[in-house]
Amino acid sequence: MARRGCGTWRELLAGRARKRKSAFGSGAELQEAALRLLDQHQNLNDFLLEVQDPVKPAGKDGAEHQEAPSESFLVSVLQEQASRLGVPTAILAAKNVVTSIERICQASASPSTVPLLNMDQRKRLSSLLQSIKDLLASNVFSRSFFCQEMWKMKDPPVLEAVWQLYRGDIIGLGQLLESNPSAPAAVEWLCSGLCGLCEQAVESSGDMELAGHVLSDFAIMFLQNGFQQNLELGMKLEFKKVPNVCHAVLQRMLTWVLDAVGKEKQEDVSMLRARRFWLNVFSVSLYNSAVHPDSLQQFFRHTLIEVLTYNPLLKVSDAIHMQKEWSFTRTCSLLTTLFRKLFVAFSAKESICQLQQVLETHEVNWQHVLSCVSTLAVCHAEAEQLFKDLLSHLLIKAFGNYDVENMITAFLIARQAALEGPAVFMPYSKWFKASFGNAGGHHTSSKKALVFLFEFLSELVPFEPAPYLKVHIMYPPFVPAKHRSVLLEYITLAKTRLDDLKVAIEDMGLYEDLSSTDESVQPQGQALHDVEKALQIFENTRKIPTSVIEASIFRRRYYTSRFLPALLRPRVLPKTPDVHMAFIDSLKRADKIPSNLYSTYMQACGAMKKKMLQDGSQAGTSHSKEPVEQLKADLDELRVLIVEQAKHEDVLAQIAVVSDRLARVFCHSGDESEDTAFRSPIQIDISAPRLEASHQSVVDLLLTSFCQNLIAASYFNPPDRQGPCLSLFVKMMCGHRNLLPSLLGRLCQLIYHQGPSLNNAHILGLAAFVVHLSESRALIPEVQANFGISQPVPAKLLSLPEFWNCLLECRTEESFAFCMRFCTAAVSYFMCKFSSCSHEDLCALLPPSLVKKLQYIVPRLSLEARGILCKEAKTDLLWNSLSHPSLNYRRASLCLWKQARFQELLKEEAFQLSFREWLLLELEVYSEKDILSASERQDFYYWAIYQWYLPAPSASGGCDGDLEKACGIIINTILDSSQRLDPGICSRSKTSVNPGIFCKLQEMVLELGCRQRLLSDCTRHFLLEILQERLKDRKPGSALGEQLWRQQELLLHRRILVELPASTLIMPCQKGKKTVLDCEDFFRFVNSELKNVCSRGYALSYDITSHFFRGLLNASLGCNKFAEAINDVLTACQTKCPILLLSAALWWPNLEPVLFSQWKRLFGVPLAEELERLRELKSSATSFLSSGVDFSPSEPPWISAAFLHCAVQQQSPRGQEREALKRLGADTQQLLVSLLFFSLMDLISAKIAPKEGVDFQTSLEWSLEILQCLEERDASWPLLFHSAEKDSRQYCVLRSAASDHHIRLLPLAFYSLTPGFHHKLLIREQTFLYVALDFYIQLLQLFVEGKDLPWPDQVGQSPDPTEHGDLLEVISTARRFLLGVIPQCPAQSFGNIQVLLATCEELDPELGATLLHILRPAAAMEMEEELVLF
């Protein structure tokens, strides 16, 4: 044989001739002999495999030198042999090549034929291909004959051998297939080879790449020939068999894949991998420009139809029963992968249109159709709306033609899409309500349509799973009243089906969420959710929820077997009773918990506590780590897809896998039902958010995954080119309702509690997460925030943007810095992520609270931002500034501030930070921990108030240049801020207000006061108008919460009035040519409001009293006759506002030096007459008590009584009061009665305000001393309490001066005096019985209502019977007193009690009967006689 590197035969022979002497006579003889030898032994097949075409290196002249062509010998041999055989050389060459190929293919060591060659076979075939190319170059090779001979081989050729022939341009695959006389045989050979190719590819990683190339070339050929366009058909008419062969192969291979669907668990893993390898032919990128786009579309459309209509054996009833197993994550991965690859060639709309067309024209495989629906819903974000449109179209057609097929199709699609969760599609219950739950549904157009719907639903009943039947029962279709029987028949049928399924409608939860159709949720899980919801309602209302009461009566089975066991699960009871214990106690008192069950519960709780003490710690719930580890692996795989910039549909599919895993994790990690009601607010304890350890680990995994995905995606592209994957990832999380409380609680921990300690990467990741969470806020319920303080009223429900606003506080230097960093990162990310959105879309997506925080912080920290500077900044530059390692957030925030698009947002009303909102934020700042110094803060206030908000129009949150309006906003905001339930605010004093803000308020009030003095006709007191306006709509006494709010509000009003200049309380005005002081508005405010927050009952606090008198002196400076003006005001006080004079009497020791010092500074002349009179009254009372000087009451006597009473209270030591009372003159009855009134007020104050220092027993003794003195003088003191008598009008001024609360508690004080009531009083005072009976009725009413009595929790300590008295004992004492004195009262005493009789009989029938017996003795006697006769 010839060897590599040998020369021509002539050279070989010549060389041998030189070695030995030739036996031949001549060279011609020698040549002839050699040729005969070759003819006898030559092997053309070996020649074809061994002949090479070596090329020598270039010579000096640069030209390549080729050795003498060896193929000339091969050709000559072929020609010689062909001539001798009488056949064409090309035919002979083709035949020998086929033989060589056959030998190469048979040389495999494998017992069975494999589609790929081994290394030796591949090497030999490569040599053969070179020889064939040489033969083709010499035009001595017949392709057509070669193709025919190939199919005559004993065994079909190996697939790779044919592919190598194609790749070497020897033959075309189409030409080879066309030459096969049997198309079925060609199909069989191709399918067998392709299946083997897929199997060999997944078994050996070394063959994977080569198998991929082989498969792609065959796939291209299949599409080029099997799905030709018109132009191609004209060019390739010579191929008649090939299109059918290609179609058949693709169909067989698709069947090979689809046969494995549904048998995934039974199939060998390698076989599934082999089928998955074949799915590479559906990769659009495989074909690029090799296949006409229309051909590609045709192929994918054809495949989709084939998949949807493959083996349509399942019935609709099977689909109804089994469709839950066909969700995206439960469907065979082969099928979902195939669908995802097919959908790449179409838009979501085209895919759904194709699905609709198939449903209308073909008999379908429901498993494949519904799996297609799930895949579309998961992998296409816009599919939700398209499916809604499709469902609407199907319902219109169904009711238009009364077509059951369209109806069932609509129901199956709606249910299937809903299985993917609310983040993908609306829950089935919501769709059913929207479609049939209102009068506008298609079924309400006629009775026929209504009957059609219920006949359809009735036909489904035998196959329906229980959750769907529950939806139909709980959210029934709208039915007119006259057709109600149709609905009732269906409900009866559905309940019967539920009974067959052993699912009683009575076992449905009280607050069951029917938006999910997960049958795995057990009744115990739903009962736990019902308990949680009932506890929420009970905590807010302190009443047993109506639904629980109704269940205990009408749903007794569920209540006793499900609800109570869930409520009474044993636990370690807390030392201080919590809401859970209070709820159980309420049910126990209402006889809603059997005694034996309650006893068992308490014993179990005790046993659990004992076990916990023995173990040293309470055993936590064990959680399986396996699901969490699997979730972590799924999240890692998601990150890999994002890092590798995988296809969009691959990422979405992995998100769906994560969603399914997350559902499994929460099923394992908690006892609660998976169905958390969407409408139930999420409870978050802002002050101390608590998370279960297992839940926190899952949330941390998700947040970490999001941040890592964001960083990975941002490494390659800015946010606007990252696609919607992160949005869909967060939306998927929002679809898991049980996750949301833990997720928001963890965000509260990170943002509110740990924010300043987070680094830039953490902040950027959390900010982006918050942006995407806000994007999906429609899926998130409201948040019920608990601030960790006592709340008299339920906390307000917060929307998600309000929740962010609550977490992002600005109070200290650290919180300011964090808030600026977070909001800058969030808004910058948002502006970059949604840079292509319209202005309207931006406004709809962006949480306003983030923008408003920036509006507050950036100008506060940056002088440059206080000007009007904006320029266009590119969003990618904005993003680069955030992702730069040396991030400077102040510079980044200023860059964002200057961006023109951000400034455009600030023009929208929703994003404008109003003056009130700015003030609320500023009032939260801790001045001592502020990021600004005091001087910087004052500069900022001046800019913000006078340069920004005061001149700004009200449409943009300003004041329209109106100083009075600005003052009103400041005052209202201060009050609102002080009333807010906020842990940071509540930790400080409610009455402490930012001094800088108050300073500006004082400036503005003074400026307004100067302006009002210039306007002689101005009589409005705008400050009091503002305060009274806030109280106008509030109804005092309507509820405890409202009472507490009003009390706190009035205390704040008083604080504000005291902080403002004293002269603002009094309005100077012109009366002719005379300037007078107008106090009418202030008098009305004191009489209606301020007196009700004075704990002494008859006197205001010292601060407001002193403020009024100092303001009076200041205001009188503007009067021509200042002393006269002061006298007029104080004289008016006697009738219009007596409490001011009583307050002066109480606080005179403190008030006197202040006023006289001020008088001396301002006027330097003798005191005004009325002030001097007050001083004299105080001096006279003190002298009367200390030195025995006579005490002459002035007019009116109650003023003198007030000074005397206060002097007695301030005297130390005490004990001379009785002697002093005896020294009073005979004409001092009114003085003594007034003293009695003040002492009774102190008696009440001792009960309701013990911190005021008034001793109850001392006050009681003083009251009894006064009463005894009055009795000794036969004074008509009961007139003090009888407002209806003419003679009692002299005491009306006293009652008008007292607080409403003290007046309502006056019966309590009255009956504390019973030891001083003498028998002669009953005869002397005809009104006494009326007063005593009226007060007794009032006492009973107070006790029944319970809102005004001094309960121990109001006074802050436990009641002491010796000091405060027992309330019930007071009532008993009053009752015994009345029952004892009524028979002794003269007839004249009963003249005016008729009006009280009915109320008395209602509240105390026995006492009422006694009164009735005395009022009508004759009638009573007749009644007794009749009874005896009878």
CSV table of C-alpha atoms in Angstrom, one decimal, residues 177 182-192 194 222 225-227 241-256 278 299 302 306:
chain,number,residue,atom,x,y,z
A,177,LEU,CA,-34.0,12.1,1.1
A,182,SER,CA,-39.5,4.5,0.3
A,183,ALA,CA,-40.6,7.7,2.1
A,184,PRO,CA,-41.7,5.7,5.2
A,185,ALA,CA,-38.3,4.1,5.4
A,186,ALA,CA,-36.7,7.5,5.2
A,187,VAL,CA,-39.0,8.8,8.0
A,188,GLU,CA,-38.2,5.7,10.1
A,189,TRP,CA,-34.5,6.1,9.6
A,190,LEU,CA,-34.5,9.8,10.5
A,191,CYS,CA,-36.7,9.4,13.5
A,192,SER,CA,-34.6,6.5,14.8
A,194,LEU,CA,-32.7,11.6,15.8
A,222,PHE,CA,-36.9,20.2,7.9
A,225,ASN,CA,-38.4,21.8,3.0
A,226,GLY,CA,-41.3,21.0,5.2
A,227,PHE,CA,-42.7,24.6,5.5
A,241,LYS,CA,-41.1,13.5,-1.3
A,242,VAL,CA,-39.0,15.7,0.9
A,243,PRO,CA,-41.8,18.0,2.3
A,244,ASN,CA,-43.8,15.0,3.3
A,245,VAL,CA,-40.9,13.3,4.9
A,246,CYS,CA,-40.0,16.5,6.8
A,247,HIS,CA,-43.5,16.9,8.0
A,248,ALA,CA,-43.7,13.3,9.1
A,249,VAL,CA,-40.4,13.4,10.9
A,250,LEU,CA,-41.4,16.5,12.8
A,251,GLN,CA,-44.7,15.0,13.7
A,252,ARG,CA,-43.2,11.7,14.8
A,253,MET,CA,-40.6,13.5,17.0
A,254,LEU,CA,-43.3,15.8,18.5
A,255,THR,CA,-45.3,12.7,19.3
A,256,TRP,CA,-42.2,11.1,20.9
A,278,TRP,CA,-35.0,17.6,21.1
A,299,PHE,CA,-43.9,25.8,11.8
A,302,HIS,CA,-48.5,24.2,13.3
A,306,GLU,CA,-50.6,19.8,17.2
